[in-house]
Coordinates of C-alpha atoms in Angstrom, one line a residue:
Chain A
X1 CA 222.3 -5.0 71.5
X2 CA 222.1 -7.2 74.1
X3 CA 220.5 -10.7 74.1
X4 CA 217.3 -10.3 76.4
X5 CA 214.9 -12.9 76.6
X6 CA 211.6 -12.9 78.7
X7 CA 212.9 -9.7 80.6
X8 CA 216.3 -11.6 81.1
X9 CA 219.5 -10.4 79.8
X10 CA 221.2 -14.1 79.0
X11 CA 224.7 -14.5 79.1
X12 CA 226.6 -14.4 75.6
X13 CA 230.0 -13.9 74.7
X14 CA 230.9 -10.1 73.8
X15 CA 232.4 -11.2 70.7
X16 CA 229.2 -13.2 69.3
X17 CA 226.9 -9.9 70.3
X18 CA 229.2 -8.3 68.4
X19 CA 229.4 -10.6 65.1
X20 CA 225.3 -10.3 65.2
X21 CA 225.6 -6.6 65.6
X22 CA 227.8 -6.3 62.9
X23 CA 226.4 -8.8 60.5
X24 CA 223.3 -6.3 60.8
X25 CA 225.1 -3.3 59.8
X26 CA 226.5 -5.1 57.0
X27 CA 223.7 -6.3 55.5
X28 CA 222.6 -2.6 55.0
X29 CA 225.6 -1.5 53.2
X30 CA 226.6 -1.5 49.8
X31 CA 228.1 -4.7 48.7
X32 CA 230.3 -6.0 45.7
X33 CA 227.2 -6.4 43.3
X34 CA 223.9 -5.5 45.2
X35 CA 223.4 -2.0 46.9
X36 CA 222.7 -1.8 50.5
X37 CA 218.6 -1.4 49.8
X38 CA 219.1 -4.5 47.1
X39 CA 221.3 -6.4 50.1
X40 CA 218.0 -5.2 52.5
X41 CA 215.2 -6.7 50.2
X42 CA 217.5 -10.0 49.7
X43 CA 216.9 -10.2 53.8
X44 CA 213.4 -9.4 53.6
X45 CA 212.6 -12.0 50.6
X46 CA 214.1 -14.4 52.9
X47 CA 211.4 -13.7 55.1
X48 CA 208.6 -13.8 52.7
X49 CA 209.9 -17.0 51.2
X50 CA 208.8 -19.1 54.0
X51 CA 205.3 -17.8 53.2
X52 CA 205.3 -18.3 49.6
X53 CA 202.7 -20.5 48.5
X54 CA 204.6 -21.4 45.1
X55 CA 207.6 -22.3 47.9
X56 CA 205.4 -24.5 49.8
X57 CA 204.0 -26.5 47.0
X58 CA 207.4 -27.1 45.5
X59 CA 208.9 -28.2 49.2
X60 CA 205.9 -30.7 49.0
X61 CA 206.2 -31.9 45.6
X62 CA 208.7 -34.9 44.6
X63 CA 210.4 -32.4 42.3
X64 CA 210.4 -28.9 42.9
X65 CA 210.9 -28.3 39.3
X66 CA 207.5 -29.7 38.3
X67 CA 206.0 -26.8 39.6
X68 CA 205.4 -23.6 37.9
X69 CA 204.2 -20.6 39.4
X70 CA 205.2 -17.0 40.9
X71 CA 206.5 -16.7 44.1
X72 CA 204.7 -14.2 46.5
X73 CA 207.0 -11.5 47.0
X74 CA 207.3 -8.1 48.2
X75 CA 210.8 -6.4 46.9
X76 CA 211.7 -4.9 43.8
X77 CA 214.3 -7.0 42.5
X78 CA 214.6 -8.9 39.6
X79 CA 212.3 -12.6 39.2
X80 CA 215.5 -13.7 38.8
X81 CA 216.7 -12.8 42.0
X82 CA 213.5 -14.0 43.6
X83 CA 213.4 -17.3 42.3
X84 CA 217.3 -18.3 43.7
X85 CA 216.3 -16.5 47.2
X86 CA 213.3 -18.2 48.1
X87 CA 214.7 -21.9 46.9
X88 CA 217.7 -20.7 48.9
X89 CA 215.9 -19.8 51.8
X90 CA 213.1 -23.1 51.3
X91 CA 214.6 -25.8 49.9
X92 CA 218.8 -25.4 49.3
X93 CA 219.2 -29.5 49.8
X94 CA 217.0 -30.0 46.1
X95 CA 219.1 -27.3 44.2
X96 CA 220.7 -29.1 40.9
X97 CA 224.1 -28.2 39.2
X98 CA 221.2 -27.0 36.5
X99 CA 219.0 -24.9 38.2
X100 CA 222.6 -23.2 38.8
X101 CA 224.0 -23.1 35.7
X102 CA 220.6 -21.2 34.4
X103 CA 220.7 -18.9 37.0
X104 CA 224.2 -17.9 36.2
X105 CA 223.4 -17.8 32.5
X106 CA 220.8 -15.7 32.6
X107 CA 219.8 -12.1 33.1
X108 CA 221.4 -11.9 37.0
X109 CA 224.9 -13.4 35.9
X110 CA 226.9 -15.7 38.4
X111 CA 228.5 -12.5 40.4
X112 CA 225.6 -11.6 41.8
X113 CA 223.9 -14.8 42.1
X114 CA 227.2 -16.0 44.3
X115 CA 226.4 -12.8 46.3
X116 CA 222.6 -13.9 47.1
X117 CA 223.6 -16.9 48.0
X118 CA 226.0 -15.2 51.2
X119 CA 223.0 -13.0 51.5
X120 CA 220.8 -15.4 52.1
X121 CA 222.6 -17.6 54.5
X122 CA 223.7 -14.6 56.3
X123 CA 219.9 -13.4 56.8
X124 CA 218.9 -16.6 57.9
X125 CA 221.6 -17.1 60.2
X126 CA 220.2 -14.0 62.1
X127 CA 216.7 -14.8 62.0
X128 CA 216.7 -18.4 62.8
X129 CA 219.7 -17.0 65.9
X130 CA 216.4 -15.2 67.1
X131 CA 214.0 -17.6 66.3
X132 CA 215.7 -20.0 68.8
X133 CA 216.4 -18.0 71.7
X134 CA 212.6 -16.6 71.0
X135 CA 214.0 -13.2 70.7
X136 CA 210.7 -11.3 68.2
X137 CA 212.1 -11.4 64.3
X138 CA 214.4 -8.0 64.4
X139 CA 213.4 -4.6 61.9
X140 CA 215.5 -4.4 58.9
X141 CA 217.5 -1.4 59.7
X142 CA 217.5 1.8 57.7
X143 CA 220.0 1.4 54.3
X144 CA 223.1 3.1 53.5
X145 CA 223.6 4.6 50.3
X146 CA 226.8 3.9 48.2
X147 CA 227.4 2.5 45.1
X148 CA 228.7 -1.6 44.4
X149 CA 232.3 -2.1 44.3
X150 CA 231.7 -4.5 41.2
X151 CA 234.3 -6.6 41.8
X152 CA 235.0 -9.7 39.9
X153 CA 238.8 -11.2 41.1
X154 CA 240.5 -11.9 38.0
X155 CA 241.9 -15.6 39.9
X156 CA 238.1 -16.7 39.7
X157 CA 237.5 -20.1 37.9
X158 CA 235.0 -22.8 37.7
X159 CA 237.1 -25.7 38.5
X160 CA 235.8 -26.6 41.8
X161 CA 232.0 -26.4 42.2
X162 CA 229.0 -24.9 40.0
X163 CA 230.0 -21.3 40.4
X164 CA 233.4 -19.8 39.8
X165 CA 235.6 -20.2 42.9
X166 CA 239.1 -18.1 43.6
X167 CA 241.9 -20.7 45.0
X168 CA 243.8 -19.5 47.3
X169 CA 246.8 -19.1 45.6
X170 CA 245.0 -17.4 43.1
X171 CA 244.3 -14.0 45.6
X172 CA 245.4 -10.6 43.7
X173 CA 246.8 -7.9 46.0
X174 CA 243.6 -6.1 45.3
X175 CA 241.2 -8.8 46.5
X176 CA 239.7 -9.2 49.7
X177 CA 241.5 -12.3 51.5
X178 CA 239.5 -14.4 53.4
X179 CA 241.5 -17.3 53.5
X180 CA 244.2 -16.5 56.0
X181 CA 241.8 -15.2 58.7
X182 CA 239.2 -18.1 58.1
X183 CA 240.6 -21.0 56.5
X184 CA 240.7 -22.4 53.1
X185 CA 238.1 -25.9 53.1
X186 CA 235.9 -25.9 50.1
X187 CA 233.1 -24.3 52.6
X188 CA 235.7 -21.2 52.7
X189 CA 236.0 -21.2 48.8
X190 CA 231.9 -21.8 48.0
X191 CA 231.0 -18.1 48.0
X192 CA 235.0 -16.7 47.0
X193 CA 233.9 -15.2 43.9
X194 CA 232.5 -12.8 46.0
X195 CA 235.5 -12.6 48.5
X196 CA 234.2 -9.8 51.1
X197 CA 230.6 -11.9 51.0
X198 CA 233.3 -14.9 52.2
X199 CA 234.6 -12.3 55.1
X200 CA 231.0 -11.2 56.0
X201 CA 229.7 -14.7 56.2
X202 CA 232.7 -16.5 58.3
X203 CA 233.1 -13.3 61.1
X204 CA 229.5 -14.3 62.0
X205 CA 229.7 -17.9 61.5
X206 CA 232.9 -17.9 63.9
X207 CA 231.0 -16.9 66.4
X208 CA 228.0 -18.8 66.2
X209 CA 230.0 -21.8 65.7
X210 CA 233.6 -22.2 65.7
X211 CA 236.5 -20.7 64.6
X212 CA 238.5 -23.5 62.0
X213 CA 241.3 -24.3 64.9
X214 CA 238.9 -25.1 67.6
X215 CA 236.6 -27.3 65.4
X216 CA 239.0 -30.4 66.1
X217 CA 240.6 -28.7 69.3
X218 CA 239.4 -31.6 71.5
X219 CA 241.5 -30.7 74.1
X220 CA 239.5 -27.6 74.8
X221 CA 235.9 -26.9 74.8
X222 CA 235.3 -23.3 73.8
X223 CA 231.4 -22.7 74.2
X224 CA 229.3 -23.4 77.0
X225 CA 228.0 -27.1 74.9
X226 CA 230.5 -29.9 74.5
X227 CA 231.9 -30.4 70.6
X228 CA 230.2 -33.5 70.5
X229 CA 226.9 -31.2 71.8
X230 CA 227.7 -28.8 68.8
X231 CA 228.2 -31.7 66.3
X232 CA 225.0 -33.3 67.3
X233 CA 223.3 -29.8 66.6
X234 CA 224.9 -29.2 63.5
X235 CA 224.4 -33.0 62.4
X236 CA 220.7 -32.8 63.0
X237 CA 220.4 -29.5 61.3
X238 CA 222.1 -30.6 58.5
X239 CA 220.2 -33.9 57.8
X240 CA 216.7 -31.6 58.1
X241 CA 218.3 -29.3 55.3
X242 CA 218.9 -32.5 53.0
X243 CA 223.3 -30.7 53.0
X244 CA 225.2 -33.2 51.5
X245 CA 228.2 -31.8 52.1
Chain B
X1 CA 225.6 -37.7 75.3
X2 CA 224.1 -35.9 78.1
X3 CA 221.1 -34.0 76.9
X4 CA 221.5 -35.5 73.5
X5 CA 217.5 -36.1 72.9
X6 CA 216.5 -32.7 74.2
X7 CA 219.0 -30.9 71.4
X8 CA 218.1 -32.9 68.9
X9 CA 214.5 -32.1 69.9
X10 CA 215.2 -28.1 69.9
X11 CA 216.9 -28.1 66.5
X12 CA 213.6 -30.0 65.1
X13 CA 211.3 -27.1 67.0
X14 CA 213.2 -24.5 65.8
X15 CA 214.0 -25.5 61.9
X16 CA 210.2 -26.7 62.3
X17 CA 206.9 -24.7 61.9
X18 CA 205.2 -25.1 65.5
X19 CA 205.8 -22.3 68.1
X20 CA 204.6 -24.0 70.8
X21 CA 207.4 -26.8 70.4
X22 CA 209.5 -24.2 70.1
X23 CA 208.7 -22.6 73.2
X24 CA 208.9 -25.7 75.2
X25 CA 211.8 -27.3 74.2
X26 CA 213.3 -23.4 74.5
X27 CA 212.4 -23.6 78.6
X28 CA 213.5 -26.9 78.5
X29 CA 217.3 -26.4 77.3
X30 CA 217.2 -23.2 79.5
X31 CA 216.1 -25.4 82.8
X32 CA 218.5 -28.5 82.5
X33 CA 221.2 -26.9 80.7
X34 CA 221.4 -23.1 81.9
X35 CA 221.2 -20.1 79.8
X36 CA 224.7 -20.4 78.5
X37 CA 224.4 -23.1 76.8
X38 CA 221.0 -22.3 75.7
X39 CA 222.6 -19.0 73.9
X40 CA 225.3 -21.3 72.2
X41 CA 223.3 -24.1 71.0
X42 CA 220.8 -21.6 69.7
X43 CA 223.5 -20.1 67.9
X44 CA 224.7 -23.9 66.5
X45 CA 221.5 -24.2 65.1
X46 CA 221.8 -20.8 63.2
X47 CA 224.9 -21.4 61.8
X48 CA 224.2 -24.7 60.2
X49 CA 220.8 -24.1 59.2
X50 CA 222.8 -21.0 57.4
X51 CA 225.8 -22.8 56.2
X52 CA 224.0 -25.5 54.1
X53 CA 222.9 -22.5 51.7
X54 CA 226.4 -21.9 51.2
X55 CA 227.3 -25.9 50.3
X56 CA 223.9 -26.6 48.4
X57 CA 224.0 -23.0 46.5
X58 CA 226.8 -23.3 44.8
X59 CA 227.6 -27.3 44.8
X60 CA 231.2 -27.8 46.4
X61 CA 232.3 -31.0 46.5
X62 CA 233.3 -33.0 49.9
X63 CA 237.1 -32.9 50.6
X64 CA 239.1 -35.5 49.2
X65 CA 240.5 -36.6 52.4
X66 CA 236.8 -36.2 54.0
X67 CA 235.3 -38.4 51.3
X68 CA 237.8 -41.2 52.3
X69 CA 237.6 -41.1 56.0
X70 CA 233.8 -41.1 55.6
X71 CA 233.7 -43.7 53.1
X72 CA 232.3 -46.4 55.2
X73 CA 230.2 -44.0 57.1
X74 CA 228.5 -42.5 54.4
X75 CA 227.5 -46.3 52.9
X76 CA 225.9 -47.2 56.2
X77 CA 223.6 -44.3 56.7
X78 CA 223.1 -43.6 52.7
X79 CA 224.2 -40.5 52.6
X80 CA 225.2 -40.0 49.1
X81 CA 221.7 -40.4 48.0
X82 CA 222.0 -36.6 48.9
X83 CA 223.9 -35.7 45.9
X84 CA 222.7 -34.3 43.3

């Protein structure tokens, strides 16, 4: 699809029309722990997240966890689930190594709480892609059926950050590989307990920001903004979602 | 850095909740800087406002060799206060 704005088909690179197109079509496919309609209502709690008025009072608040409630929601998935998507999708930069660690612990289990967490970036990544070049918010598409994968590579440990992580050098032969394609910077390892969820995040990502070679490739310029243009975006971006990292 | 204010500008529109800022900084980054680059800092803007799910979701720490290049950096501007 291409990118049309006010009646005016804008210039993009065929590869990032691509990533987007993809990304779509992977959101609505079975994944390693969430079916493709589960991996659907993540994208659509996204949505309604930023409409929650239990999300907005906790934004406001000092502490988000001084405020009880129920989130406003519309899909069927567990309160587990809704609870780490629409702090995900709200308020990431306030999340605590505890908030985690419950989540993980309880009824959704760390696998598919990793998964949400590449679900949720991945939706927002397409919306907010939209939101900017004032493209309207696109339709979820229609789901494919197929069962989970259920996954877990046997390499994973928590020795790195609050979830389990697989190292590198810890790949099976019968785990997806992200690393060699993407690069293996803690950022590459966050979500690696999911591995595919690393693959589907990273081939958009590429695209809408840099592959890991060019990122200090000063010598070249490889979009149509300067790296120091891109850094300046990403740096302000950043700072607004509280990222310490 | 040319055009520095008016980026910084369209990231705040766009991660903020007004639509009419959005709209006008939108026209604005398409006038001075052409469509091209209006497509690719748009897409900036996604990717980090994406990314920082990924970091703050499942608490990775900053690279060793990161942490001491930024040391001094990170002091000045009180970053760390962002950790958790």
């Amino acid at each position: 699809m291409p990118i049309v704005v006010d009646g005016t088909r804008l210039p993009a690179r065929d590869s990032l029309v691509g990533a987007v197109e993809d990304a779509w079509d992977r959101l609505r496919q079975p994944g390693t722990w969430w079916s493709g309609p589960e991996r659907l209502a993540v994208a659509e709690e996204v949505r309604r997240a930023h409409a929650c008025a239990l999300c907005r009072q906790r934004k406001a608040a000092l502490s988000p966890y001084a405020i009880a409630g129920s989130h406003d929601k519309a899909a069927a998935l567990p309160v587990e689930a809704i609870e780490a998507i629409h702090r995900l999708a709200t308020d990431a930069g306030r999340i605590t190594e505890r908030w985690v660690r419950e989540i993980c612990d309880g009824p959704l289990g760390e696998e598919r709480y990793v998964e949400i967490v590449a679900l949720v970036a991945i939706a927002t990544a397409l919306d907010t892609f939209d939101r900017a070049l004032g493209q309207p918010m696109r339709p979820l598409p229609a789901t494919i059926t197929g069962e989970p994968s259920r996954s877990r590579p046997r390499g994973a440990r928590r020795d790195l950050a609050w979830v389990a992580t697989l190292a590198p050098e810890a790949v099976s032969a019968g785990d997806p590989n992200p690393y060699p394609v993407h690069g293996d910077k803690n950022i590459h390892r966050a979500v690696s307990l999911v591995p595919q969820a690393v693959i589907d995040f990273f081939d958009l990502d590429v695209e809408l920001y840099l592959r890991d070679h060019e990122i200090r490739d000063f010598a070249h310029e490889h979009r149509a903004i300067t790296h120091r243009q891109i850094e300046l975006i990403a740096g302000r971006a950043s700072a607004l979602n509280r990222c310490y990292y | 850095m040319p055009h520095g204010a008016l980026l910084i500008a369209f990231v705040e529109a766009v991660l903020g909740d007004g639509e009419e800022a959005v709209a006008c900084a939108r026209a604005e980054v398409r006038r001075q800087l052409g469509d091209a680059a209006f497509v690719d800092a748009c897409a900036t803007i996604a990717s980090f406002n994406a990314v920082v799910k990924i970091a703050d979701g499942t608490g990775i720490p900053l690279e060793d060799w990161k942490a001491e290049r930024t040391a001094d950096l990170r002091a000045e501007l009180g970053l760390d206060a962002y950790r958790r």
